[in-house]
Amino acid sequence: AALVYVMARPAAPFQVKIRIEGRSAVVELGEREAVPGKLDYGFDFDGDGAEDRSGAAASANWLYPQPGHYHLRVRITDPRWNTSRTIERTIDIQ
């Protein structure tokens, strides 16, 4: 029964904290998504499809050039299993 529960339960929501200070944004992933030394992260802050920050850190910051409505995409890759997932959010910079 436990195996059926584990396989059938809905996936937990992604934990992502976005802190906006002026034109600066800091993105921090929650415990579930942040596995130091085991995962690779990519952050596309301006929605252009190119990662602005990448590496082993589960957090990143970005300074936007001007106010606007931006599309944030965070890629989380597990190189051991060759799996990847994406978190997408919208950021409004005043």
PDB file of C-alpha atoms in Angstrom:
ATOM      1  CA  ALA A   1       0.000   0.000   0.000  1.00  0.00           C
ATOM      2  CA  ALA A   2       2.852   2.383   0.777  1.00  0.00           C
ATOM      3  CA  LEU A   3       4.285   1.930  -2.700  1.00  0.00           C
ATOM      4  CA  VAL A   4       0.904   2.761  -4.260  1.00  0.00           C
ATOM      5  CA  TYR A   5       0.687   5.922  -2.126  1.00  0.00           C
ATOM      6  CA  VAL A   6       4.186   7.049  -3.112  1.00  0.00           C
ATOM      7  CA  MET A   7       3.494   6.459  -6.802  1.00  0.00           C
ATOM      8  CA  ALA A   8       0.017   8.049  -6.778  1.00  0.00           C
ATOM      9  CA  ARG A   9       0.529  11.089  -4.557  1.00  0.00           C
ATOM     10  CA  PRO A  10       0.717  14.443  -6.292  1.00  0.00           C
ATOM     11  CA  ALA A  11       4.153  16.016  -6.685  1.00  0.00           C
ATOM     12  CA  ALA A  12       5.042  18.594  -4.064  1.00  0.00           C
ATOM     13  CA  PRO A  13       5.081  22.142  -5.419  1.00  0.00           C
ATOM     14  CA  PHE A  14       8.419  23.711  -6.221  1.00  0.00           C
ATOM     15  CA  GLN A  15       9.782  25.873  -3.441  1.00  0.00           C
ATOM     16  CA  VAL A  16      11.239  29.086  -4.797  1.00  0.00           C
ATOM     17  CA  LYS A  17      11.720  32.369  -2.972  1.00  0.00           C
ATOM     18  CA  ILE A  18      12.123  35.557  -5.007  1.00  0.00           C
ATOM     19  CA  ARG A  19      13.217  38.709  -3.210  1.00  0.00           C
ATOM     20  CA  ILE A  20      12.988  41.997  -5.116  1.00  0.00           C
ATOM     21  CA  GLU A  21      14.943  45.027  -3.909  1.00  0.00           C
ATOM     22  CA  GLY A  22      14.754  47.920  -6.338  1.00  0.00           C
ATOM     23  CA  ARG A  23      15.874  46.527  -9.691  1.00  0.00           C
ATOM     24  CA  SER A  24      17.685  43.580  -8.103  1.00  0.00           C
ATOM     25  CA  ALA A  25      16.183  40.082  -7.810  1.00  0.00           C
ATOM     26  CA  VAL A  26      17.493  37.253  -5.636  1.00  0.00           C
ATOM     27  CA  VAL A  27      16.177  33.727  -6.318  1.00  0.00           C
ATOM     28  CA  GLU A  28      16.614  30.984  -3.729  1.00  0.00           C
ATOM     29  CA  LEU A  29      15.375  27.434  -4.158  1.00  0.00           C
ATOM     30  CA  GLY A  30      13.847  25.517  -1.267  1.00  0.00           C
ATOM     31  CA  GLU A  31      15.370  22.505   0.460  1.00  0.00           C
ATOM     32  CA  ARG A  32      13.674  20.050  -1.870  1.00  0.00           C
ATOM     33  CA  GLU A  33      15.246  21.603  -4.972  1.00  0.00           C
ATOM     34  CA  ALA A  34      18.611  22.533  -3.415  1.00  0.00           C
ATOM     35  CA  VAL A  35      20.937  19.551  -3.146  1.00  0.00           C
ATOM     36  CA  PRO A  36      24.476  20.927  -2.732  1.00  0.00           C
ATOM     37  CA  GLY A  37      27.094  19.293  -4.914  1.00  0.00           C
ATOM     38  CA  LYS A  38      24.698  16.922  -6.665  1.00  0.00           C
ATOM     39  CA  LEU A  39      22.578  19.087  -8.943  1.00  0.00           C
ATOM     40  CA  ASP A  40      23.268  21.701 -11.620  1.00  0.00           C
ATOM     41  CA  TYR A  41      21.222  24.907 -11.816  1.00  0.00           C
ATOM     42  CA  GLY A  42      20.586  27.395 -14.612  1.00  0.00           C
ATOM     43  CA  PHE A  43      18.847  30.764 -14.207  1.00  0.00           C
ATOM     44  CA  ASP A  44      17.377  32.726 -17.132  1.00  0.00           C
ATOM     45  CA  PHE A  45      16.323  36.005 -15.524  1.00  0.00           C
ATOM     46  CA  ASP A  46      15.269  37.972 -18.606  1.00  0.00           C
ATOM     47  CA  GLY A  47      13.323  35.331 -20.529  1.00  0.00           C
ATOM     48  CA  ASP A  48      15.554  35.375 -23.606  1.00  0.00           C
ATOM     49  CA  GLY A  49      16.193  31.609 -23.477  1.00  0.00           C
ATOM     50  CA  ALA A  50      19.876  31.950 -22.506  1.00  0.00           C
ATOM     51  CA  GLU A  51      20.954  31.158 -18.946  1.00  0.00           C
ATOM     52  CA  ASP A  52      22.302  34.240 -17.190  1.00  0.00           C
ATOM     53  CA  ARG A  53      23.731  32.249 -14.261  1.00  0.00           C
ATOM     54  CA  SER A  54      24.547  28.547 -13.961  1.00  0.00           C
ATOM     55  CA  GLY A  55      26.455  26.146 -11.755  1.00  0.00           C
ATOM     56  CA  ALA A  56      26.121  24.221  -8.491  1.00  0.00           C
ATOM     57  CA  ALA A  57      24.567  27.083  -6.456  1.00  0.00           C
ATOM     58  CA  ALA A  58      20.803  26.853  -5.800  1.00  0.00           C
ATOM     59  CA  SER A  59      20.514  30.629  -5.632  1.00  0.00           C
ATOM     60  CA  ALA A  60      21.402  33.514  -7.909  1.00  0.00           C
ATOM     61  CA  ASN A  61      20.922  37.250  -8.206  1.00  0.00           C
ATOM     62  CA  TRP A  62      20.361  39.586 -11.134  1.00  0.00           C
ATOM     63  CA  LEU A  63      20.226  43.341 -11.669  1.00  0.00           C
ATOM     64  CA  TYR A  64      17.614  44.351 -14.234  1.00  0.00           C
ATOM     65  CA  PRO A  65      18.508  47.294 -16.503  1.00  0.00           C
ATOM     66  CA  GLN A  66      15.046  48.858 -16.331  1.00  0.00           C
ATOM     67  CA  PRO A  67      11.586  48.380 -14.847  1.00  0.00           C
ATOM     68  CA  GLY A  68       9.378  45.841 -16.588  1.00  0.00           C
ATOM     69  CA  HIS A  69       7.602  42.521 -16.613  1.00  0.00           C
ATOM     70  CA  TYR A  70      10.115  39.641 -16.864  1.00  0.00           C
ATOM     71  CA  HIS A  71       9.853  35.876 -17.294  1.00  0.00           C
ATOM     72  CA  LEU A  72      12.145  33.882 -14.963  1.00  0.00           C
ATOM     73  CA  ARG A  73      13.104  30.296 -15.762  1.00  0.00           C
ATOM     74  CA  VAL A  74      15.139  28.065 -13.434  1.00  0.00           C
ATOM     75  CA  ARG A  75      16.512  24.746 -14.695  1.00  0.00           C
ATOM     76  CA  ILE A  76      17.424  21.996 -12.228  1.00  0.00           C
ATOM     77  CA  THR A  77      19.438  19.103 -13.658  1.00  0.00           C
ATOM     78  CA  ASP A  78      20.530  15.881 -11.981  1.00  0.00           C
ATOM     79  CA  PRO A  79      23.552  14.751 -14.034  1.00  0.00           C
ATOM     80  CA  ARG A  80      23.569  11.324 -12.369  1.00  0.00           C
ATOM     81  CA  TRP A  81      20.197  10.388 -13.812  1.00  0.00           C
ATOM     82  CA  ASN A  82      20.233  12.790 -16.766  1.00  0.00           C
ATOM     83  CA  THR A  83      16.941  14.327 -15.652  1.00  0.00           C
ATOM     84  CA  SER A  84      15.887  17.954 -15.706  1.00  0.00           C
ATOM     85  CA  ARG A  85      12.946  20.049 -14.570  1.00  0.00           C
ATOM     86  CA  THR A  86      12.054  23.708 -14.910  1.00  0.00           C
ATOM     87  CA  ILE A  87      10.501  26.273 -12.587  1.00  0.00           C
ATOM     88  CA  GLU A  88       8.924  29.320 -14.218  1.00  0.00           C
ATOM     89  CA  ARG A  89       7.796  32.520 -12.535  1.00  0.00           C
ATOM     90  CA  THR A  90       6.974  36.110 -13.513  1.00  0.00           C
ATOM     91  CA  ILE A  91       8.857  39.031 -11.979  1.00  0.00           C
ATOM     92  CA  ASP A  92       7.631  42.625 -11.960  1.00  0.00           C
ATOM     93  CA  ILE A  93      10.388  45.195 -11.524  1.00  0.00           C
ATOM     94  CA  GLN A  94       9.189  48.702 -10.630  1.00  0.00           C
TER      95      GLN A  94
END
